[in-house]
Amino acid sequence: MGNVTSSRKGERLLSLPSKDMMAAIAVTRFGLGARPGEIEAAQADPKGFLTAQIRREGADLPQDGGETSAQRFDQMRQVQQLRKMARDRRDGQGDQAAKDPAVQDAQRMLRDKVGADFLARARLATNTDAAFRERWALFWANHFTVSATKEVTSVLIDPFEREAIRPYVFSSFENLLVASSTHPAMLTYLDQAPSIGPNSQAAGSAARRGNGKAGLNENLAREILELHTVGVDAGYSQADVTEFARALTGFSIGRDNEDRAGQFVFREAAHEPGARTIMGRHYGRQGMKQGLAVLSDLAADPHTARHVCGKIARHFVSDAPPPSLTERLERRWMQTGGDLAKVAQALIESPEAWDPTPAKFKTPYEYTLSTWRLIGAEPSAIERLAPILTGLGQKPFSAPSPKGWAEDAQTWAAPDALIKRMQWAQGFAAVVADRTDPNALAAEALGARLTPAVAKAVSRAETRREAFALLLMSPEFQRR
Amino acid sequence: MNAQLNRRSLLGLGASLGIGVTFLGGQAFAASEGDLAKKKLVVVICRGGMDGLSVSPPVGDPNYAALRGSIAMKPDEVLKLDGTFGLHPELSTVHALALKGEARIAPAIASPDRARSHFEAQDVLETGASGVYGADTGWLNRTLEVLAPIRPVEGLSVGGTAPLILRGKVQAASWSPGKGVDESARLPALLQDLYKTDPLLGPAFASGLETEAMAQRAMTAMAPAPGMNMAAGPKRRDDETARKLGSTLGGFMVQPGGPQIAVISLDGFDTHAGQPSLIATRLSYLDTVLDGLHTGLGAEWKNTVVIAVTEFGRTARVNGTGGTDHGTASTGLILGGALKPGGIVGDWPGLAQSALFENRDTAPTLDMRSLFKGVLTEHMGVDRAILETKVFPDSKTAKPLIGLA
């Protein structure tokens, strides 16, 4: 592990910056922003500080009620029952049913749970000493987005992250992919649960019942290919999407009266019979194993390594990362069979990731959390956090599409967003700044990344509040 | 004069769009600069793949009911437009405008690329390129860029983040509802100083401050006026938000120096399952935004064209879960007091099995770039030659639609 990469002909030699600068980068770029004393803690061995956060058992779990997706499913169904009863009572007037007090109470209870879920997750991020581990988990949660854009998925997002994402972020990519693709939250969010093969036994019975509606839904199949694995450039066709959707038929969720209520089940009767060919690979008739075999091949596909490593490089280093970085991650991925702990290690070892120029503009979530981290506090209530995130375009748990939140500066540094950040910084400053020493805080926040211009602006401010808001709004604090 | 936009076109085969109108030459009728400075264009991007067959159900098409099965609408459920098409019942504002000749549908419009990925297709819509990854700036930003030397035009996007369609060399403004800026604080000036050498934050922050000042004026200048549909009472929970969004944007655009070009994004149109209730909610929202915009623009509505488009349509057949999957052509809405009255824009290919694209989707007969180019040249006065070279390079197969405005 020297500090100069071996260079091929014509490639610039990359050297690592000073220890001071590396400590600041480890904490602000790989992590989630400095907590008091954190840059100092990373000083002795910045790379070791990060490597120590990688662990086989996965990411930390938020300290919340810990309800499982099955429990949440059950609660959601109770609300749906209440609604139905209210509708029946009110003679099918749907709008009136929504105004029923029992229904409103039940809905509020679920909404509060989702708020508490998000708050617990934000508190984990503000309090953790292993912020690189948390950022790594957040990256994967965004890669396998499940969004609250559907009511039923909103209550499942926290269980999804706890059950399908966090335990596997330092496991193999295949384990993570299978966990995500078989989790009730994903099966609900991407409409997989009700999808049945057109020639399956279930389709036959549905036709006999006069329910001609039941059939194939290709949403999950398409998004797994396009977003989770090989990426849109891998050359698959519409026929591949449809064949994959057929292979996935039967991946569903247990109903109320079944022993696996609210959990993954494979419904043999809904599975489209027959062998299939997907992206030139052949899959025999093997029921549930057919879909799993496709997932396994997709996980091992070099296109997947390229697509996902490109995303890792873009998330951690730059909106347009150096190809040498992506290639190094890809090589490690392919050598280790997609071992994510080894890929994380490769990222830490990459000199490109330690370029002192901060190229990443913080997302609203990163920006607000890094503010709380800076003062060693945590958000006290979801009401302190949700409005600012919503105002900045990152409403809690509500990514606009299965692609997840955007990663690029252009998206988040819109004029309106900067004005709203400033208003928030002023509001935050009004509450906490009077108890701080802004000059010391600037050094704590940015370490060696603190530029003379920002240090001067902070030191010359008229009031502590002004100084604090200037620091939060400085180009260096808004980037990582 | 009313353009006849109904000759067969073979867009998919790359043939040029044949439009039977007398070609009037570049700017023969170009309005004076003073008139052009009043012209306004609003683009509404409906993200997620908006189902054209729900926006303007072709209830008179003999194949419609069978293809749509459980989600088909009945002729008496829709707001009638002509012998073939109606509008979704939630689109009452659009329908009222259509009856006055101030709204038309383009029932088989598509981008030139056949991507069925939301993100690629949205990129194509917003970059105005002929294919995916064809450009990294938005066509509306390039419009601002080519107009700048002649008469600087302001562009504005509504929402917390800047959409690709307005990204590029020109700094466009962005705005979303929120609280104002404390004019007395020193912080804005100190920050402008701190961002002096920052190519990203400097221009964006300056633009944000200007827009915020304008918002203050827009909000104080107009009390919320009832929209056309207020008599019926609010339709849904998000009604007020949607109406305010539209009316405030209208308020912006009528101010001296206000934006002449604006973009709003609405998402949630990806209706893979349980489509009827999902699409009703989203179309109600769209309709209410348009109602608010119409109100906010007031007398300036006569100088305005509004286009609502989506990245792609959806499958003609209902899927197994009461929804539809990613398709090809969809319906575009064209509205505004500056619009010339007329029937549908572009051809209707029909829904016979042989007419469906890949035996799956509504077939595209109109390249959306033809619509964009037509509106930019006729309504906004962008020079035809510049349109071809700078704003929509590589768009020879998509001739501008003439006779819309």
Short mmCIF file of C-alpha atoms in Angstrom, two decimals, chain A residues 120-479:
data_model
loop_
_atom_site.label_atom_id
_atom_site.label_comp_id
_atom_site.label_asym_id
_atom_site.label_seq_id
_atom_site.Cartn_x
_atom_site.Cartn_y
_atom_site.Cartn_z
CA ALA A 120 -34.71 6.52 14.18
CA ARG A 121 -32.75 6.12 10.96
CA ALA A 122 -31.72 9.79 11.01
CA ARG A 123 -30.64 9.48 14.65
CA LEU A 124 -28.50 6.48 13.84
CA ALA A 125 -26.82 8.57 11.15
CA THR A 126 -26.28 11.55 13.45
CA ASN A 127 -24.94 9.52 16.37
CA THR A 128 -22.89 6.77 14.79
CA ASP A 129 -19.11 6.61 15.16
CA ALA A 130 -19.06 4.39 12.06
CA ALA A 131 -20.41 6.87 9.55
CA PHE A 132 -18.70 5.25 6.56
CA ARG A 133 -20.58 2.05 7.38
CA GLU A 134 -23.83 4.00 7.52
CA ARG A 135 -23.14 5.84 4.26
CA TRP A 136 -22.41 2.47 2.62
CA ALA A 137 -25.77 1.18 3.90
CA LEU A 138 -27.58 4.29 2.69
CA PHE A 139 -26.01 3.85 -0.73
CA TRP A 140 -27.46 0.33 -1.01
CA ALA A 141 -30.82 1.38 0.37
CA ASN A 142 -30.98 3.95 -2.42
CA HIS A 143 -29.73 1.48 -5.02
CA PHE A 144 -32.59 -0.86 -4.10
CA THR A 145 -35.10 1.93 -3.62
CA VAL A 146 -38.47 1.24 -2.11
CA SER A 147 -40.46 4.46 -1.90
CA ALA A 148 -43.40 5.65 0.16
CA THR A 149 -45.18 6.72 -2.99
CA LYS A 150 -47.60 3.88 -2.23
CA GLU A 151 -49.26 3.89 1.19
CA VAL A 152 -48.67 0.20 1.76
CA THR A 153 -44.95 0.44 1.01
CA SER A 154 -44.41 3.42 3.33
CA VAL A 155 -44.76 1.26 6.46
CA LEU A 156 -42.50 -1.42 4.96
CA ILE A 157 -39.45 0.70 4.13
CA ASP A 158 -37.85 0.56 7.57
CA PRO A 159 -38.43 -3.23 7.87
CA PHE A 160 -37.07 -3.59 4.31
CA GLU A 161 -33.85 -1.79 5.19
CA ARG A 162 -33.50 -3.73 8.46
CA GLU A 163 -34.34 -7.15 6.99
CA ALA A 164 -33.08 -7.04 3.40
CA ILE A 165 -30.41 -4.33 3.14
CA ARG A 166 -28.47 -3.68 6.33
CA PRO A 167 -27.53 -7.30 7.15
CA TYR A 168 -26.07 -7.87 3.67
CA VAL A 169 -24.17 -4.68 2.76
CA PHE A 170 -20.81 -6.36 3.42
CA SER A 171 -21.92 -9.76 2.13
CA SER A 172 -21.97 -10.86 -1.51
CA PHE A 173 -23.94 -8.77 -3.96
CA GLU A 174 -25.93 -11.86 -4.87
CA ASN A 175 -27.16 -12.24 -1.27
CA LEU A 176 -28.16 -8.60 -1.21
CA LEU A 177 -29.93 -8.86 -4.57
CA VAL A 178 -31.87 -11.96 -3.55
CA ALA A 179 -32.80 -10.44 -0.18
CA SER A 180 -34.10 -7.31 -1.89
CA SER A 181 -35.89 -9.12 -4.72
CA THR A 182 -37.74 -11.48 -2.37
CA HIS A 183 -38.69 -8.93 0.27
CA PRO A 184 -42.40 -8.09 0.61
CA ALA A 185 -41.64 -4.37 0.38
CA MET A 186 -40.01 -4.72 -3.03
CA LEU A 187 -42.62 -7.24 -4.21
CA THR A 188 -45.29 -4.68 -3.29
CA TYR A 189 -43.52 -1.55 -4.50
CA LEU A 190 -42.85 -2.99 -7.96
CA ASP A 191 -46.17 -4.83 -8.33
CA GLN A 192 -44.65 -8.32 -8.33
CA ALA A 193 -46.84 -9.96 -5.68
CA PRO A 194 -50.02 -10.25 -7.80
CA SER A 195 -48.20 -11.15 -11.04
CA ILE A 196 -49.17 -14.58 -12.34
CA GLY A 197 -48.11 -16.58 -15.40
CA PRO A 198 -50.66 -16.46 -18.24
CA ASN A 199 -50.47 -20.26 -18.59
CA SER A 200 -50.21 -21.05 -14.90
CA GLN A 201 -52.69 -23.03 -12.87
CA ALA A 202 -53.74 -19.83 -11.10
CA ALA A 203 -54.56 -18.12 -14.41
CA GLY A 204 -56.76 -21.10 -15.28
CA SER A 205 -58.69 -20.83 -12.03
CA ALA A 206 -58.96 -17.05 -12.34
CA ALA A 207 -60.45 -17.44 -15.81
CA ARG A 208 -62.96 -19.97 -14.45
CA ARG A 209 -63.91 -17.49 -11.71
CA GLY A 210 -64.43 -14.91 -14.43
CA ASN A 211 -61.47 -12.85 -13.21
CA GLY A 212 -59.86 -12.31 -16.60
CA LYS A 213 -57.74 -9.48 -15.17
CA ALA A 214 -55.15 -11.62 -13.46
CA GLY A 215 -51.87 -11.91 -15.35
CA LEU A 216 -48.27 -10.93 -15.80
CA ASN A 217 -46.70 -7.73 -14.48
CA GLU A 218 -43.20 -6.95 -15.73
CA ASN A 219 -42.36 -4.02 -13.44
CA LEU A 220 -39.98 -5.77 -11.02
CA ALA A 221 -38.27 -7.74 -13.79
CA ARG A 222 -37.55 -4.58 -15.74
CA GLU A 223 -36.24 -2.60 -12.79
CA ILE A 224 -34.01 -5.44 -11.58
CA LEU A 225 -32.36 -5.50 -15.01
CA GLU A 226 -32.25 -1.79 -15.57
CA LEU A 227 -31.54 -0.42 -12.12
CA HIS A 228 -30.37 -3.15 -9.74
CA THR A 229 -28.07 -5.26 -11.92
CA VAL A 230 -26.80 -5.10 -15.51
CA GLY A 231 -28.04 -1.59 -16.31
CA VAL A 232 -29.88 -0.25 -19.29
CA ASP A 233 -26.92 -0.54 -21.68
CA ALA A 234 -26.47 -4.28 -21.24
CA GLY A 235 -28.30 -5.04 -24.47
CA TYR A 236 -31.29 -6.93 -23.13
CA SER A 237 -34.52 -6.80 -25.13
CA GLN A 238 -38.19 -6.44 -24.34
CA ALA A 239 -38.41 -10.22 -24.80
CA ASP A 240 -35.77 -10.69 -22.07
CA VAL A 241 -37.80 -8.48 -19.72
CA THR A 242 -40.98 -10.46 -20.38
CA GLU A 243 -39.19 -13.81 -20.01
CA PHE A 244 -37.64 -12.68 -16.74
CA ALA A 245 -41.08 -11.52 -15.56
CA ARG A 246 -42.37 -15.04 -16.33
CA ALA A 247 -39.47 -16.55 -14.38
CA LEU A 248 -40.39 -14.39 -11.40
CA THR A 249 -44.08 -15.35 -11.38
CA GLY A 250 -44.88 -16.98 -8.06
CA PHE A 251 -42.62 -14.61 -6.05
CA SER A 252 -45.34 -13.33 -3.77
CA ILE A 253 -46.45 -12.53 -0.22
CA GLY A 254 -48.33 -14.75 2.22
CA ARG A 255 -51.98 -13.86 2.77
CA ASP A 256 -53.74 -13.40 6.12
CA ASN A 257 -54.87 -16.98 6.46
CA GLU A 258 -51.52 -18.56 5.47
CA ASP A 259 -48.66 -19.47 7.86
CA ARG A 260 -46.31 -17.01 6.17
CA ALA A 261 -48.67 -14.03 6.31
CA GLY A 262 -46.89 -10.87 5.20
CA GLN A 263 -43.71 -12.77 4.34
CA PHE A 264 -42.19 -14.04 1.11
CA VAL A 265 -43.88 -17.09 -0.37
CA PHE A 266 -43.40 -18.88 -3.66
CA ARG A 267 -46.75 -19.72 -5.24
CA GLU A 268 -46.17 -22.70 -7.46
CA ALA A 269 -49.67 -22.29 -8.90
CA ALA A 270 -48.94 -18.77 -10.11
CA HIS A 271 -45.61 -19.68 -11.72
CA GLU A 272 -45.52 -19.72 -15.50
CA PRO A 273 -44.55 -23.27 -16.48
CA GLY A 274 -41.75 -24.03 -18.91
CA ALA A 275 -38.07 -23.38 -19.61
CA ARG A 276 -36.91 -19.91 -20.63
CA THR A 277 -34.07 -18.03 -22.25
CA ILE A 278 -33.00 -14.69 -20.78
CA MET A 279 -30.11 -12.67 -22.20
CA GLY A 280 -29.01 -15.74 -24.14
CA ARG A 281 -28.89 -17.95 -21.02
CA HIS A 282 -31.11 -20.98 -20.71
CA TYR A 283 -33.14 -21.83 -17.61
CA GLY A 284 -34.89 -25.18 -17.18
CA ARG A 285 -38.21 -25.79 -15.44
CA GLN A 286 -37.44 -25.49 -11.77
CA GLY A 287 -40.15 -23.45 -10.13
CA MET A 288 -38.79 -20.97 -7.61
CA LYS A 289 -35.20 -21.93 -8.44
CA GLN A 290 -35.73 -20.57 -11.95
CA GLY A 291 -36.08 -16.97 -10.77
CA LEU A 292 -33.24 -17.42 -8.26
CA ALA A 293 -30.97 -18.84 -10.99
CA VAL A 294 -31.62 -15.74 -13.12
CA LEU A 295 -30.79 -13.49 -10.14
CA SER A 296 -27.60 -15.45 -9.55
CA ASP A 297 -26.51 -15.05 -13.18
CA LEU A 298 -27.38 -11.37 -13.17
CA ALA A 299 -25.32 -10.87 -10.00
CA ALA A 300 -22.32 -12.54 -11.66
CA ASP A 301 -22.70 -10.70 -14.97
CA PRO A 302 -19.78 -8.32 -15.73
CA HIS A 303 -22.31 -5.68 -16.83
CA THR A 304 -23.56 -5.65 -13.26
CA ALA A 305 -20.07 -5.08 -11.88
CA ARG A 306 -19.58 -2.20 -14.30
CA HIS A 307 -22.97 -0.61 -13.69
CA VAL A 308 -22.91 -0.85 -9.91
CA CYS A 309 -19.23 0.07 -9.46
CA GLY A 310 -19.84 3.14 -11.61
CA LYS A 311 -22.60 4.09 -9.20
CA ILE A 312 -20.36 3.53 -6.16
CA ALA A 313 -17.67 5.74 -7.69
CA ARG A 314 -20.23 8.43 -8.50
CA HIS A 315 -21.70 8.30 -5.02
CA PHE A 316 -18.44 8.50 -3.13
CA VAL A 317 -16.09 10.49 -5.30
CA SER A 318 -17.47 12.57 -8.15
CA ASP A 319 -20.40 12.98 -10.51
CA ALA A 320 -17.94 12.10 -13.28
CA PRO A 321 -15.45 9.78 -11.58
CA PRO A 322 -12.09 8.87 -13.15
CA PRO A 323 -12.43 5.64 -15.19
CA SER A 324 -9.38 4.24 -13.40
CA LEU A 325 -11.36 4.25 -10.15
CA THR A 326 -14.41 2.50 -11.58
CA GLU A 327 -12.18 -0.06 -13.28
CA ARG A 328 -10.36 -0.84 -10.03
CA LEU A 329 -13.63 -1.40 -8.18
CA GLU A 330 -14.90 -3.52 -11.05
CA ARG A 331 -11.76 -5.68 -11.05
CA ARG A 332 -12.06 -6.30 -7.31
CA TRP A 333 -15.78 -7.10 -7.74
CA MET A 334 -15.09 -9.67 -10.47
CA GLN A 335 -12.09 -11.20 -8.64
CA THR A 336 -14.10 -11.70 -5.45
CA GLY A 337 -17.46 -12.73 -6.89
CA GLY A 338 -19.08 -9.45 -5.87
CA ASP A 339 -17.84 -9.48 -2.26
CA LEU A 340 -19.04 -6.07 -1.10
CA ALA A 341 -16.67 -5.91 1.89
CA LYS A 342 -13.76 -6.32 -0.54
CA VAL A 343 -15.22 -3.71 -2.90
CA ALA A 344 -15.53 -1.26 0.02
CA GLN A 345 -11.90 -2.00 0.86
CA ALA A 346 -10.90 -1.33 -2.76
CA LEU A 347 -12.64 2.04 -2.57
CA ILE A 348 -10.64 2.99 0.53
CA GLU A 349 -7.42 1.90 -1.19
CA SER A 350 -8.10 3.98 -4.31
CA PRO A 351 -6.02 7.15 -4.49
CA GLU A 352 -8.67 8.77 -6.72
CA ALA A 353 -11.06 8.68 -3.78
CA TRP A 354 -8.70 10.88 -1.76
CA ASP A 355 -8.51 13.75 -4.24
CA PRO A 356 -8.57 16.85 -2.01
CA THR A 357 -10.98 18.74 -4.30
CA PRO A 358 -14.46 18.11 -2.93
CA ALA A 359 -16.51 17.17 -5.99
CA LYS A 360 -19.71 15.91 -4.37
CA PHE A 361 -22.50 18.31 -3.42
CA LYS A 362 -24.32 16.98 -0.36
CA THR A 363 -27.89 15.80 -0.82
CA PRO A 364 -30.46 17.40 1.52
CA TYR A 365 -30.36 14.33 3.81
CA GLU A 366 -26.56 14.42 4.01
CA TYR A 367 -26.56 18.18 4.46
CA THR A 368 -29.01 18.29 7.34
CA LEU A 369 -27.50 15.26 9.10
CA SER A 370 -24.01 16.68 8.87
CA THR A 371 -25.29 19.82 10.60
CA TRP A 372 -26.62 17.85 13.55
CA ARG A 373 -23.41 15.82 13.68
CA LEU A 374 -21.38 19.02 13.79
CA ILE A 375 -23.01 20.19 17.02
CA GLY A 376 -23.05 16.67 18.48
CA ALA A 377 -26.84 16.56 18.61
CA GLU A 378 -29.65 14.65 16.98
CA PRO A 379 -33.02 15.71 15.53
CA SER A 380 -35.50 15.77 18.41
CA ALA A 381 -38.63 15.09 16.36
CA ILE A 382 -39.60 14.14 12.83
CA GLU A 383 -41.24 17.59 12.61
CA ARG A 384 -37.77 19.16 12.84
CA LEU A 385 -36.49 17.11 9.95
CA ALA A 386 -39.25 16.28 7.48
CA PRO A 387 -40.21 19.84 6.43
CA ILE A 388 -36.68 20.87 5.48
CA LEU A 389 -36.05 17.64 3.57
CA THR A 390 -39.38 17.99 1.78
CA GLY A 391 -38.67 21.62 1.00
CA LEU A 392 -35.27 20.74 -0.44
CA GLY A 393 -36.81 18.08 -2.66
CA GLN A 394 -35.96 14.95 -0.66
CA LYS A 395 -39.18 14.10 1.18
CA PRO A 396 -38.52 11.32 3.73
CA PHE A 397 -38.72 7.81 2.26
CA SER A 398 -40.26 9.23 -0.94
CA ALA A 399 -37.78 8.85 -3.79
CA PRO A 400 -39.62 9.89 -6.94
CA SER A 401 -39.08 6.61 -8.76
CA PRO A 402 -37.45 3.17 -8.43
CA LYS A 403 -34.23 4.80 -9.62
CA GLY A 404 -33.91 6.36 -6.18
CA TRP A 405 -32.58 9.78 -5.32
CA ALA A 406 -30.35 11.59 -7.78
CA GLU A 407 -26.66 11.85 -6.90
CA ASP A 408 -25.50 14.82 -8.94
CA ALA A 409 -24.79 18.40 -7.94
CA GLN A 410 -26.91 19.79 -10.77
CA THR A 411 -30.02 18.26 -9.24
CA TRP A 412 -29.50 19.50 -5.70
CA ALA A 413 -27.80 22.86 -6.19
CA ALA A 414 -30.84 24.48 -7.78
CA PRO A 415 -31.33 28.18 -6.99
CA ASP A 416 -34.43 27.58 -4.91
CA ALA A 417 -32.74 24.83 -2.92
CA LEU A 418 -29.84 27.13 -2.00
CA ILE A 419 -32.28 29.77 -0.75
CA LYS A 420 -34.07 27.15 1.34
CA ARG A 421 -30.77 25.85 2.72
CA MET A 422 -29.89 29.38 3.74
CA GLN A 423 -33.25 29.85 5.49
CA TRP A 424 -32.75 26.57 7.29
CA ALA A 425 -29.18 27.45 8.26
CA GLN A 426 -30.44 30.77 9.67
CA GLY A 427 -33.18 28.99 11.61
CA PHE A 428 -30.76 26.40 12.96
CA ALA A 429 -28.27 29.11 13.87
CA ALA A 430 -30.93 31.00 15.80
CA VAL A 431 -31.47 27.97 18.02
CA VAL A 432 -27.95 26.69 18.66
CA ALA A 433 -25.29 29.20 17.57
CA ASP A 434 -25.25 31.30 20.73
CA ARG A 435 -23.77 28.36 22.66
CA THR A 436 -20.93 27.75 20.19
CA ASP A 437 -17.50 29.06 19.30
CA PRO A 438 -17.88 29.42 15.52
CA ASN A 439 -14.14 29.51 14.81
CA ALA A 440 -13.54 26.28 16.70
CA LEU A 441 -16.60 24.78 15.05
CA ALA A 442 -15.28 25.63 11.57
CA ALA A 443 -12.05 23.78 12.36
CA GLU A 444 -14.00 20.81 13.80
CA ALA A 445 -16.26 20.66 10.76
CA LEU A 446 -13.71 20.81 7.99
CA GLY A 447 -10.25 20.16 9.47
CA ALA A 448 -7.64 20.60 6.75
CA ARG A 449 -10.44 21.27 4.23
CA LEU A 450 -11.17 24.65 5.85
CA THR A 451 -10.12 27.32 3.33
CA PRO A 452 -8.74 30.73 4.33
CA ALA A 453 -11.75 32.42 2.70
CA VAL A 454 -14.26 30.53 4.82
CA ALA A 455 -12.17 30.83 8.00
CA LYS A 456 -11.99 34.59 7.42
CA ALA A 457 -15.71 34.96 6.69
CA VAL A 458 -16.58 33.06 9.86
CA SER A 459 -14.16 34.99 12.04
CA ARG A 460 -15.38 38.36 10.75
CA ALA A 461 -19.08 37.67 11.11
CA GLU A 462 -21.11 40.16 13.14
CA THR A 463 -22.77 37.60 15.34
CA ARG A 464 -22.34 33.98 16.31
CA ARG A 465 -25.53 33.22 14.40
CA GLU A 466 -24.24 34.82 11.25
CA ALA A 467 -20.94 32.97 11.60
CA PHE A 468 -22.69 29.65 12.11
CA ALA A 469 -24.99 30.15 9.10
CA LEU A 470 -21.99 31.17 6.96
CA LEU A 471 -20.17 27.98 7.92
CA LEU A 472 -23.17 25.79 7.07
CA MET A 473 -23.61 27.58 3.76
CA SER A 474 -19.92 27.61 2.85
CA PRO A 475 -19.02 25.85 -0.41
CA GLU A 476 -16.80 23.46 1.58
CA PHE A 477 -19.49 22.42 4.09
CA GLN A 478 -22.06 21.91 1.35
CA ARG A 479 -19.66 19.63 -0.48
#
